[in-house]
Coordinates of C-alpha atoms in Angstrom, one line a residue:
M1 CA -0.1 0.0 0.0
A2 CA 1.5 3.5 -0.8
D3 CA 2.5 5.7 1.8
A4 CA 0.8 9.0 2.6
A5 CA 3.7 11.2 1.0
S6 CA 3.3 9.3 -2.4
L7 CA -0.7 9.7 -2.2
R8 CA 0.0 13.4 -1.8
A9 CA 2.1 13.7 -4.8
P10 CA 0.7 15.0 -7.8
L11 CA 0.5 12.5 -10.8
C12 CA -0.4 14.9 -13.4
T13 CA -1.7 18.3 -14.1
E14 CA -4.6 19.6 -16.2
Q15 CA -5.1 23.2 -17.6
F16 CA -7.9 24.6 -19.8
G17 CA -8.3 27.9 -21.5
S18 CA -7.7 30.7 -18.9
G19 CA -8.3 28.6 -15.9
A20 CA -5.5 27.6 -13.4
P21 CA -3.8 24.7 -13.8
R22 CA -5.1 21.6 -11.4
G23 CA -3.0 18.7 -10.0
C24 CA -4.3 14.9 -9.9
S25 CA -3.4 12.8 -7.1
A26 CA -4.3 9.2 -5.9
A27 CA -6.9 9.0 -3.1
A28 CA -6.7 6.5 -0.1
D29 CA -9.3 4.3 -1.7
G30 CA -7.4 4.3 -5.0
S31 CA -9.4 6.5 -7.2
L32 CA -8.1 9.8 -8.7
Q33 CA -8.7 13.1 -6.8
W34 CA -8.4 16.4 -8.5
D35 CA -7.1 19.4 -6.5
G36 CA -9.7 21.9 -6.3
A37 CA -12.6 19.7 -8.0
R38 CA -15.8 21.1 -8.3
R39 CA -18.8 19.4 -5.9
W40 CA -22.2 19.1 -6.9
G41 CA -23.5 16.9 -3.9
W42 CA -24.5 13.5 -5.1
L43 CA -23.8 14.4 -8.9
S44 CA -20.0 14.3 -8.2
R45 CA -20.1 11.3 -5.8
A46 CA -19.9 7.7 -6.6
P47 CA -21.0 5.4 -3.9
I48 CA -18.1 3.4 -2.0
A49 CA -18.9 0.3 -0.4
K50 CA -17.7 0.3 3.3
P51 CA -15.8 -2.8 4.8
G52 CA -18.4 -5.7 5.1
Q53 CA -20.7 -4.1 3.1
H54 CA -21.4 -5.3 -0.4
A55 CA -22.6 -3.2 -3.6
G56 CA -26.2 -3.4 -4.3
G57 CA -27.0 -5.1 -1.1
G58 CA -29.6 -3.9 1.7
G59 CA -31.7 -0.8 1.3
G60 CA -31.6 2.7 2.9
P61 CA -29.0 5.2 1.9
W62 CA -26.7 2.9 0.2
A63 CA -29.6 2.1 -2.3
A64 CA -30.7 5.6 -2.8
L65 CA -27.0 6.3 -3.5
T66 CA -26.5 3.5 -6.0
A67 CA -29.8 4.5 -7.8
L68 CA -28.6 8.2 -8.2
S69 CA -25.2 7.2 -9.1
G70 CA -26.9 5.0 -12.1
L71 CA -28.9 8.0 -13.0
R72 CA -25.9 10.1 -13.1
S73 CA -23.9 7.7 -15.3
V74 CA -27.1 7.9 -17.6
L75 CA -27.8 11.5 -17.8
L76 CA -24.2 13.0 -17.3
P77 CA -20.8 12.7 -19.1
Q78 CA -18.1 10.6 -17.6
G79 CA -16.0 12.2 -15.2
F80 CA -18.5 14.7 -14.5
P81 CA -18.0 17.7 -13.1
D82 CA -14.3 17.6 -14.1
S83 CA -14.9 16.6 -17.4
V84 CA -17.2 19.5 -18.6
S85 CA -16.7 23.4 -18.3
P86 CA -18.0 24.9 -14.9
D87 CA -20.9 26.5 -16.5
Y88 CA -22.2 23.1 -17.6
L89 CA -24.7 22.3 -14.7
P90 CA -26.3 25.8 -14.7
Y91 CA -26.7 25.9 -18.4
Q92 CA -28.2 22.3 -18.6
L93 CA -30.7 23.0 -15.7
W94 CA -32.2 26.0 -17.4
D95 CA -31.9 24.5 -20.8
S96 CA -34.1 21.5 -19.6
V97 CA -36.7 24.0 -18.1
Q98 CA -36.9 25.6 -21.5
A99 CA -37.4 21.9 -23.3
F100 CA -40.2 21.3 -20.8
A101 CA -42.0 24.6 -21.7
S102 CA -41.2 24.3 -25.4
S103 CA -42.6 20.7 -25.5
L104 CA -45.9 21.5 -23.9
S105 CA -46.1 24.7 -26.3
G106 CA -45.5 22.4 -29.2
S107 CA -48.3 20.1 -28.2
L108 CA -50.7 23.0 -28.3
A109 CA -49.4 24.2 -31.8
T110 CA -49.6 20.6 -32.9
Q111 CA -53.3 20.3 -32.0
A112 CA -54.1 23.6 -33.6
V113 CA -52.5 22.4 -36.8
L114 CA -54.2 19.1 -36.8
Q115 CA -57.6 20.8 -36.3
G116 CA -56.8 23.3 -39.2
L117 CA -56.0 20.4 -41.4
G118 CA -59.4 19.2 -41.1
V119 CA -58.8 16.2 -38.4
G120 CA -62.1 15.2 -36.9
N121 CA -64.1 17.3 -39.5
A122 CA -66.2 14.8 -42.0
K123 CA -66.3 17.5 -44.7
A124 CA -62.5 17.8 -44.8
S125 CA -60.4 16.9 -48.3
V126 CA -57.7 14.5 -47.8
S127 CA -56.1 16.0 -51.2
A128 CA -56.2 19.5 -49.8
A129 CA -54.8 18.5 -46.6
T130 CA -52.0 16.7 -48.5
S131 CA -51.4 19.7 -50.7
T132 CA -50.9 22.1 -47.6
W133 CA -48.6 19.8 -45.9
L134 CA -46.5 19.4 -49.1
V135 CA -46.6 23.2 -49.6
K136 CA -45.4 23.8 -45.8
D137 CA -42.5 21.4 -46.0
S138 CA -41.1 22.6 -49.2
T139 CA -41.2 26.2 -47.9
G140 CA -39.3 25.2 -45.0
M141 CA -36.5 23.0 -46.9
L142 CA -36.0 26.1 -49.1
G143 CA -35.8 28.4 -46.1
R144 CA -33.3 26.0 -44.4
I145 CA -31.0 26.2 -47.4
I146 CA -31.2 29.9 -47.8
F147 CA -30.5 30.5 -43.9
A148 CA -27.4 28.3 -43.9
W149 CA -25.8 29.9 -46.9
W150 CA -26.8 33.4 -45.5
K151 CA -25.8 33.1 -41.8
G152 CA -24.0 29.8 -41.6
S153 CA -20.5 31.6 -40.5
K154 CA -22.0 33.8 -38.0
L155 CA -23.2 31.1 -35.9
D156 CA -20.0 29.9 -34.3
C157 CA -19.0 33.2 -33.0
N158 CA -22.3 34.3 -31.9
A159 CA -23.3 31.2 -30.5
K160 CA -25.4 32.6 -27.6
Q161 CA -27.1 35.2 -29.6
W162 CA -28.4 32.7 -32.1
R163 CA -29.3 30.3 -29.5
L164 CA -31.6 32.9 -27.9
F165 CA -32.9 34.0 -31.2
A166 CA -33.6 30.6 -32.6
D167 CA -35.7 29.8 -29.4
I168 CA -37.6 33.1 -29.7
L169 CA -38.4 32.2 -33.5
N170 CA -39.6 28.8 -32.2
D171 CA -42.1 30.6 -30.0
V172 CA -43.2 33.0 -33.0
A173 CA -43.7 29.8 -35.3
M174 CA -45.7 28.0 -32.7
F175 CA -48.0 31.0 -32.1
L176 CA -48.6 31.3 -35.9
E177 CA -49.5 27.6 -35.7
I178 CA -52.0 28.3 -32.9
M179 CA -53.8 31.2 -34.5
A180 CA -53.9 29.3 -37.9
P181 CA -57.3 27.7 -37.6
M182 CA -58.8 31.1 -36.6
Y183 CA -58.2 32.3 -40.1
P184 CA -59.0 29.2 -42.6
I185 CA -58.5 31.4 -45.6
F186 CA -54.7 32.1 -44.7
F187 CA -54.3 28.8 -43.2
T188 CA -51.9 27.5 -45.9
M189 CA -49.8 30.7 -45.8
T190 CA -49.7 30.7 -42.2
V191 CA -48.5 27.2 -41.5
S192 CA -46.1 27.6 -44.5
T193 CA -44.5 30.5 -42.9
S194 CA -44.5 28.7 -39.3
N195 CA -42.7 25.8 -40.9
L196 CA -40.0 28.2 -42.7
A197 CA -39.4 29.8 -39.3
K198 CA -39.0 26.1 -37.4
C199 CA -36.7 25.3 -40.3
I200 CA -34.4 28.4 -39.7
V201 CA -34.8 27.2 -35.8
G202 CA -33.5 23.8 -36.9
V203 CA -30.4 25.1 -38.4
A204 CA -29.5 27.8 -35.8
G205 CA -30.4 25.7 -33.0
G206 CA -28.4 22.8 -34.1
A207 CA -25.2 24.7 -35.3
T208 CA -25.2 26.5 -32.1
R209 CA -25.8 23.6 -29.9
A210 CA -22.5 22.1 -31.5
A211 CA -20.5 25.0 -30.8
L212 CA -21.7 24.8 -27.2
T213 CA -21.0 21.2 -26.9
M214 CA -17.4 22.0 -28.3
H215 CA -17.2 24.7 -25.3
Q216 CA -18.6 22.4 -22.8
A217 CA -16.4 19.4 -23.6
R218 CA -12.9 19.7 -21.6
R219 CA -11.4 16.2 -22.0
N220 CA -11.9 15.7 -25.6
N221 CA -15.1 14.2 -24.7
M222 CA -17.3 15.8 -27.1
A223 CA -19.3 12.8 -28.5
D224 CA -20.1 11.9 -24.8
V225 CA -21.3 15.4 -23.7
S226 CA -23.4 15.6 -26.9
A227 CA -25.0 12.1 -26.5
K228 CA -25.9 12.9 -22.8
D229 CA -27.5 16.1 -23.7
S230 CA -29.6 14.2 -26.1
S231 CA -30.5 11.7 -23.1
Q232 CA -31.4 14.6 -20.9
E233 CA -33.6 16.3 -23.8
T234 CA -35.4 12.8 -24.4
V235 CA -36.2 12.7 -20.6
V236 CA -37.6 16.1 -20.6
N237 CA -39.6 15.6 -23.7
L238 CA -41.2 12.5 -22.2
A239 CA -42.2 14.4 -19.2
G240 CA -43.6 17.2 -21.2
L241 CA -45.6 14.4 -23.6
L242 CA -46.8 12.8 -20.2
V243 CA -48.1 16.4 -18.9
S244 CA -49.6 17.1 -22.4
L245 CA -51.9 14.1 -22.4
L246 CA -53.1 15.7 -19.3
M247 CA -53.4 19.1 -20.4
L248 CA -54.8 18.8 -23.9
P249 CA -58.1 17.3 -23.0
L250 CA -58.9 20.0 -20.4
V251 CA -58.1 23.1 -23.0
S252 CA -59.1 21.7 -26.2
D253 CA -62.7 23.0 -26.2
C254 CA -61.5 26.4 -25.1
P255 CA -59.3 28.2 -27.6
S256 CA -59.1 31.1 -25.2
L257 CA -58.0 29.0 -22.2
S258 CA -55.3 27.1 -24.8
L259 CA -54.1 30.6 -26.0
G260 CA -53.6 31.8 -22.2
C261 CA -51.5 28.5 -21.3
F262 CA -49.4 29.2 -24.4
V263 CA -48.6 32.7 -23.4
L264 CA -47.7 31.5 -19.8
L265 CA -45.3 28.6 -21.2
T266 CA -44.0 30.9 -23.8
A267 CA -43.0 33.3 -21.0
L268 CA -41.4 30.5 -19.0
H269 CA -39.8 29.6 -22.2
I270 CA -38.0 32.9 -23.1
Y271 CA -37.0 33.4 -19.4
A272 CA -35.3 29.9 -18.9
N273 CA -33.6 30.6 -22.4
Y274 CA -32.2 34.0 -21.3
R275 CA -31.0 32.4 -18.0
A276 CA -29.5 29.4 -19.8
V277 CA -27.4 31.6 -22.5
R278 CA -26.6 34.2 -19.6
A279 CA -24.9 31.3 -17.7
L280 CA -22.5 30.5 -20.3
V281 CA -18.8 31.8 -19.9
L282 CA -17.3 31.3 -23.2
E283 CA -13.4 31.7 -23.1
T284 CA -13.0 32.8 -26.9
L285 CA -13.4 36.1 -28.4
N286 CA -15.7 37.1 -30.8
E287 CA -16.6 40.8 -32.1
S288 CA -18.6 42.0 -29.2
R289 CA -16.2 40.5 -26.5
L290 CA -13.1 41.5 -28.1
Q291 CA -14.6 45.2 -28.2
L292 CA -15.4 45.0 -24.4
V293 CA -11.8 43.6 -23.6
L294 CA -9.9 46.1 -25.6
E295 CA -12.1 49.2 -24.4
H296 CA -11.9 47.8 -20.6
F297 CA -8.0 47.5 -21.3
L298 CA -7.2 50.8 -22.7
Q299 CA -9.6 52.8 -20.4
R300 CA -8.6 51.0 -17.1
G301 CA -4.9 49.0 -18.0
E302 CA -6.8 45.8 -16.9
V303 CA -7.7 42.7 -18.7
L304 CA -11.2 41.8 -18.4
E305 CA -12.0 38.4 -16.9
P306 CA -14.0 36.0 -19.2
A307 CA -16.9 35.7 -16.5
S308 CA -17.2 39.5 -16.8
A309 CA -17.0 39.8 -20.5
N310 CA -19.7 37.3 -21.0
Q311 CA -21.9 39.0 -18.5
M312 CA -21.4 42.5 -20.3
E313 CA -22.0 40.8 -23.8
P314 CA -25.4 41.7 -25.2
L315 CA -27.6 38.7 -26.2
W316 CA -29.8 40.5 -28.9
T317 CA -28.0 39.5 -32.0
G318 CA -28.1 42.7 -34.7
F319 CA -28.1 45.2 -31.8
W320 CA -24.4 45.5 -31.6
P321 CA -22.6 48.1 -33.4
S322 CA -19.9 46.8 -35.8
L323 CA -16.4 46.7 -34.6
S324 CA -14.1 49.0 -37.1
L325 CA -10.9 47.5 -37.8
S326 CA -7.9 49.3 -39.1
L327 CA -4.5 47.8 -40.0
G328 CA -1.0 49.7 -40.0
V329 CA -2.1 52.9 -38.1
P330 CA 0.4 54.5 -35.8
L331 CA 0.3 53.7 -32.1
H332 CA -0.9 57.2 -31.1
H333 CA -3.7 57.2 -33.2
L334 CA -4.7 53.5 -32.2
V335 CA -4.8 54.7 -28.3
S336 CA -6.5 58.0 -28.9
S337 CA -9.4 56.4 -31.2
A338 CA -10.1 53.7 -28.5
L339 CA -10.2 56.5 -25.9
F340 CA -12.5 58.9 -27.5
S341 CA -14.6 56.9 -30.2
P342 CA -16.7 54.0 -29.9
S343 CA -14.8 52.3 -32.5
V344 CA -11.4 50.5 -31.9
S345 CA -8.5 50.3 -34.7
L346 CA -6.0 47.6 -34.6
S347 CA -2.4 47.9 -35.7

């Protein structure tokens, strides 16, 4: 058995981004222990059997810890919390809340679309419903291609802004679907516009999710983080489906009640999305964070911390002034332009 000195000796060190390096040493039970490891209660602990106690035996606290440890291995990346970024858990919690609210809103929107297509109406035409569906899908396909060509290169550097934009646009699309049956003459045009917005949401949401997964994965485990995010979303959507089965019969005969529920769920959805993207602390520079860092350094002589820069960064895409870059200017012109004008010049 190793002595106490050898147990305390670091086996290796790890450093990611701007974070301080951490050492890894062997614990008394043979496991690896990271210096300054983040702790999230039972989420960061695996049950360890005491002498004379076998795994899986008995009940009480041991059974509860075993069940929670199994749930952790199913829903959280291997090595959590040290294998992910510090903002992983706050972001995922708020992301789960918004996904649950979006699932319930989507059920209300789907019910409205089916009613508009004539489900339950003996006078409805199958060919008319099929034509409406084909027009809706083709419009969305074209919109997906055009949006990917138009804004695809902007989705990486402004992942937080486009993530929030995508979820708000998704709420607008579901609102159009709920309102569509109230205006039968414009039903095809309304659901086509809604599907166009949803296809844009699919492109923006999928691309930004990939960028955020790359940020959260700290041990070359992007595939594991992405897979566990999918599992978490599936669990949340399943819970939303069960609640929808109870909610829809109560609101299906009252359009005003259905619309009221949708407004409340949309408010929760937008708030949870805002809290989720605000919890992110990205350690790379985009145009807005670069401008914040440069202005802070030139005015105060201090380098802005990543957490502060992310808190000051605006989350509404399109409302941030473009950063003016000039190459090869004299140093005195660089300093004066940075101090007395909103634009920044780089030499």
